[in-house]
Tab-separated table of C-alpha atoms in Angstrom:
chain	number	residue	atom	x	y	z
A	1	MET	CA	49.439	-5.962	-34.948
A	2	SER	CA	45.770	-5.262	-33.808
A	3	ASP	CA	42.858	-7.780	-33.653
A	4	TYR	CA	41.752	-6.816	-37.128
A	5	GLU	CA	44.630	-6.975	-39.237
A	6	GLY	CA	44.626	-9.148	-42.138
A	7	PHE	CA	46.794	-12.284	-42.754
A	8	ASN	CA	49.138	-10.171	-44.590
A	9	GLY	CA	49.400	-7.604	-41.835
A	10	GLY	CA	47.903	-4.741	-43.730
A	11	ASP	CA	45.004	-2.450	-42.431
A	12	ASP	CA	43.004	-2.869	-45.755
A	13	ASP	CA	42.685	-6.711	-45.445
A	14	LEU	CA	39.632	-8.249	-43.560
A	15	SER	CA	40.517	-10.518	-40.750
A	16	LEU	CA	38.850	-12.355	-37.858
A	17	PRO	CA	39.455	-11.005	-34.439
A	18	ARG	CA	42.181	-12.706	-33.098
A	19	ALA	CA	40.849	-12.788	-29.495
A	20	THR	CA	37.695	-14.849	-30.631
A	21	VAL	CA	40.019	-17.392	-32.651
A	22	TYR	CA	42.226	-17.727	-29.921
A	23	LYS	CA	39.209	-18.627	-27.537
A	24	LEU	CA	37.511	-20.962	-30.123
A	25	ILE	CA	40.913	-22.742	-30.450
A	26	GLY	CA	41.021	-23.091	-26.763
A	27	GLU	CA	37.580	-24.254	-26.672
A	28	MET	CA	38.100	-27.113	-29.456
A	29	LEU	CA	41.367	-28.624	-28.114
A	30	PRO	CA	41.456	-30.946	-25.308
A	31	GLU	CA	42.511	-29.276	-21.701
A	32	ASP	CA	46.045	-30.971	-21.716
A	33	VAL	CA	46.979	-29.547	-25.355
A	34	THR	CA	48.225	-26.121	-25.764
A	35	CYS	CA	48.788	-24.572	-29.224
A	36	ALA	CA	51.840	-22.411	-30.099
A	37	LYS	CA	51.122	-18.654	-31.116
A	38	ASP	CA	52.548	-19.268	-34.482
A	39	THR	CA	50.296	-22.086	-35.080
A	40	ARG	CA	47.263	-20.129	-33.782
A	41	ASP	CA	48.277	-17.281	-36.364
A	42	LEU	CA	48.645	-19.816	-39.128
A	43	LEU	CA	44.757	-21.349	-38.164
A	44	ILE	CA	43.541	-17.368	-38.363
A	45	ASP	CA	45.298	-17.240	-41.983
A	46	CYS	CA	43.784	-20.278	-42.816
A	47	CYS	CA	40.110	-19.343	-41.691
A	48	ASN	CA	40.780	-15.736	-43.487
A	49	GLU	CA	41.524	-17.298	-46.755
A	50	PHE	CA	38.801	-20.042	-46.458
A	51	ILE	CA	36.237	-17.016	-45.768
A	52	HIS	CA	37.707	-15.169	-48.919
A	53	LEU	CA	37.340	-18.164	-50.969
A	54	VAL	CA	33.889	-18.840	-50.077
A	55	ALA	CA	32.850	-15.171	-50.263
A	56	SER	CA	34.399	-14.779	-53.634
A	57	GLU	CA	32.804	-17.688	-55.012
A	58	ALA	CA	29.274	-16.750	-53.556
A	59	ASN	CA	29.834	-13.327	-55.145
A	60	GLU	CA	30.280	-14.978	-58.376
A	61	ILE	CA	27.355	-17.019	-58.177
A	62	CYS	CA	25.439	-14.107	-57.122
A	63	GLU	CA	26.302	-11.982	-60.128
A	64	LYS	CA	25.341	-14.933	-62.245
A	65	ASP	CA	21.929	-14.974	-60.631
A	66	SER	CA	21.740	-11.133	-61.385
A	67	LYS	CA	21.280	-10.343	-57.898
A	68	LYS	CA	23.063	-7.568	-56.014
A	69	THR	CA	23.054	-9.059	-52.476
A	70	ILE	CA	24.846	-12.408	-51.583
A	71	ALA	CA	21.969	-14.687	-50.060
A	72	PRO	CA	22.453	-17.924	-47.976
A	73	GLU	CA	21.585	-19.958	-50.761
A	74	HIS	CA	24.689	-18.298	-52.841
A	75	VAL	CA	26.931	-19.418	-49.804
A	76	LEU	CA	25.579	-22.920	-49.727
A	77	ASP	CA	26.189	-23.318	-53.743
A	78	ALA	CA	29.576	-21.724	-53.323
A	79	LEU	CA	30.549	-24.444	-50.671
A	80	LYS	CA	29.165	-27.068	-53.098
A	81	GLU	CA	31.189	-25.673	-55.934
A	82	LEU	CA	34.334	-25.546	-54.064
A	83	GLY	CA	34.024	-29.136	-52.785
A	84	PHE	CA	32.981	-28.396	-49.329
A	85	GLU	CA	29.918	-30.493	-49.367
A	86	SER	CA	30.502	-31.889	-46.101
A	87	TYR	CA	30.041	-28.471	-44.532
A	88	ILE	CA	26.443	-27.793	-45.888
A	89	LYS	CA	24.578	-29.763	-43.204
A	90	GLU	CA	26.145	-28.112	-40.393
A	91	VAL	CA	25.898	-24.534	-42.371
A	92	LYS	CA	22.291	-25.272	-42.933
A	93	GLU	CA	21.574	-25.768	-39.344
A	94	ALA	CA	23.538	-22.922	-37.995
A	95	TYR	CA	21.573	-20.632	-40.451
A	96	SER	CA	18.241	-22.139	-39.133
A	97	SER	CA	19.199	-21.633	-35.432
A	98	HIS	CA	20.066	-18.023	-36.509
A	99	ARG	CA	16.856	-17.300	-38.140
A	100	GLN	CA	14.980	-18.770	-35.098
A	101	GLN	CA	16.902	-16.311	-32.765
A	102	LEU	CA	15.896	-13.471	-34.867
A	103	LEU	CA	12.290	-14.493	-34.870
A	104	LYS	CA	12.503	-14.821	-30.986
A	105	GLU	CA	13.935	-11.317	-30.832
A	106	ARG	CA	11.160	-9.708	-33.136
A	107	MET	CA	8.480	-11.693	-31.277
A	108	LYS	CA	9.839	-10.138	-27.954
A	109	ARG	CA	9.931	-6.792	-29.356
A	110	GLY	CA	6.249	-6.928	-30.695
A	111	THR	CA	5.019	-8.494	-27.385
A	112	LYS	CA	6.396	-5.590	-25.205
A	113	LEU	CA	3.432	-3.499	-26.714
A	114	GLU	CA	0.886	-6.156	-26.321
A	115	ASN	CA	1.891	-6.792	-22.546
A	116	SER	CA	1.778	-2.781	-21.964
A	117	GLY	CA	-1.834	-3.460	-20.865
A	118	MET	CA	-2.812	-0.293	-23.023
A	119	THR	CA	-5.110	-0.225	-26.096
A	120	GLU	CA	-3.838	1.127	-29.418
A	121	GLU	CA	-5.710	4.182	-28.992
A	122	GLU	CA	-3.978	4.874	-25.338
A	123	LEU	CA	-0.605	4.066	-26.955
A	124	LEU	CA	-1.175	6.634	-29.766
A	125	ALA	CA	-2.394	9.257	-27.039
A	126	SER	CA	0.629	8.680	-24.752
A	127	GLN	CA	3.051	9.040	-27.775
A	128	GLU	CA	1.174	12.490	-28.995
A	129	ALA	CA	1.524	13.681	-25.489
A	130	LEU	CA	5.231	12.831	-25.354
A	131	PHE	CA	5.687	14.676	-28.862
A	132	ALA	CA	3.764	17.628	-27.560
A	133	LYS	CA	5.777	17.706	-24.387
A	134	ALA	CA	9.056	17.346	-26.098
A	135	ARG	CA	7.942	20.314	-28.610
A	136	MET	CA	7.167	22.352	-25.902
A	137	ASN	CA	10.546	21.915	-24.104
A	138	PHE	CA	12.028	22.616	-27.331
A	139	GLU	CA	10.085	25.981	-28.178
A	140	ASN	CA	10.822	27.075	-24.577
A	141	ARG	CA	14.523	26.604	-24.765
A	142	ASN	CA	14.679	28.427	-28.152
A	143	LYS	CA	12.470	31.114	-26.722
A	144	SER	CA	14.588	31.765	-23.685
A	145	ILE	CA	17.750	31.668	-26.004
A	146	SER	CA	16.086	34.330	-28.312
A	147	ASP	CA	14.928	36.647	-25.599
A	148	GLY	CA	18.082	36.565	-23.638
A	149	SER	CA	16.790	34.802	-20.472
A	150	GLY	CA	18.389	31.560	-21.780
A	151	PRO	CA	22.155	30.637	-21.420
A	152	PRO	CA	24.604	33.429	-21.350
A	153	SER	CA	26.598	34.080	-24.549
A	154	VAL	CA	30.130	33.399	-24.526
A	155	VAL	CA	32.249	36.487	-25.793
A	156	ALA	CA	35.780	35.645	-27.284
A	157	PRO	CA	38.626	36.930	-24.994
A	158	GLN	CA	40.408	40.061	-26.194
A	159	THR	CA	44.023	40.547	-26.424
A	160	SER	CA	45.832	42.922	-23.995
A	161	SER	CA	46.300	45.292	-26.997
A	162	ASP	CA	42.717	45.906	-27.123
A	163	SER	CA	41.698	49.181	-25.373
A	164	SER	CA	38.630	47.612	-23.574
A	165	ALA	CA	38.931	44.530	-21.508
A	166	THR	CA	36.347	42.003	-21.194
A	167	ASN	CA	35.100	41.372	-17.627
A	168	MET	CA	33.431	38.418	-16.306
A	169	GLN	CA	31.070	39.173	-13.412
A	170	GLN	CA	28.948	36.993	-11.064
A	171	SER	CA	25.501	38.420	-10.598
A	172	SER	CA	24.307	38.616	-6.913
A	173	THR	CA	20.907	37.249	-7.681
A	174	ASP	CA	21.956	34.580	-10.188
A	175	SER	CA	24.567	32.050	-10.105
A	176	LYS	CA	24.984	32.301	-13.810
A	177	PRO	CA	28.168	34.070	-15.154
A	178	VAL	CA	27.509	37.599	-16.899
A	179	PHE	CA	29.805	38.368	-19.658
A	180	SER	CA	29.941	42.425	-20.303
A	181	ASN	CA	32.399	44.717	-22.202
A	182	ASP	CA	33.406	47.699	-20.079
A	183	ASN	CA	33.792	50.685	-22.421
């Protein structure tokens, strides 16, 4: 059974990764307590069922709001509707922490440009130079292929019943193989 097989064992069911859940279980239990595999599997099934229940309820709330995307508010409303009000505070804290982490990552990406020491004009000129170099490399490669100076064409091998055999010769001035048909 793979990490992502569902609680019914089918590939179509979505499930939490077993290794991750096993690790979480190990972190939550005291060091002197162990958990049987059957118990861990049952906990995974319960987690999957809980997620499906909350997601289904959040989807219904989302549809009632005439929205196409489930928002965090829909999940919070689903928890409240299903009687899991005690989880709402912790979920809000986790969501807030997640948003702060995303903002930090966005700021970090933005400051890379600011810390480069280049003005916007210099950055644009550098970008244009990179585009021009890439365009020139692309055109040179295409030109060398079309005029025959590029990589050799590969000729399909002929069967022994053909009257002329295909030979591969090594050029003395060039390390590239040369393909030819002897007629």
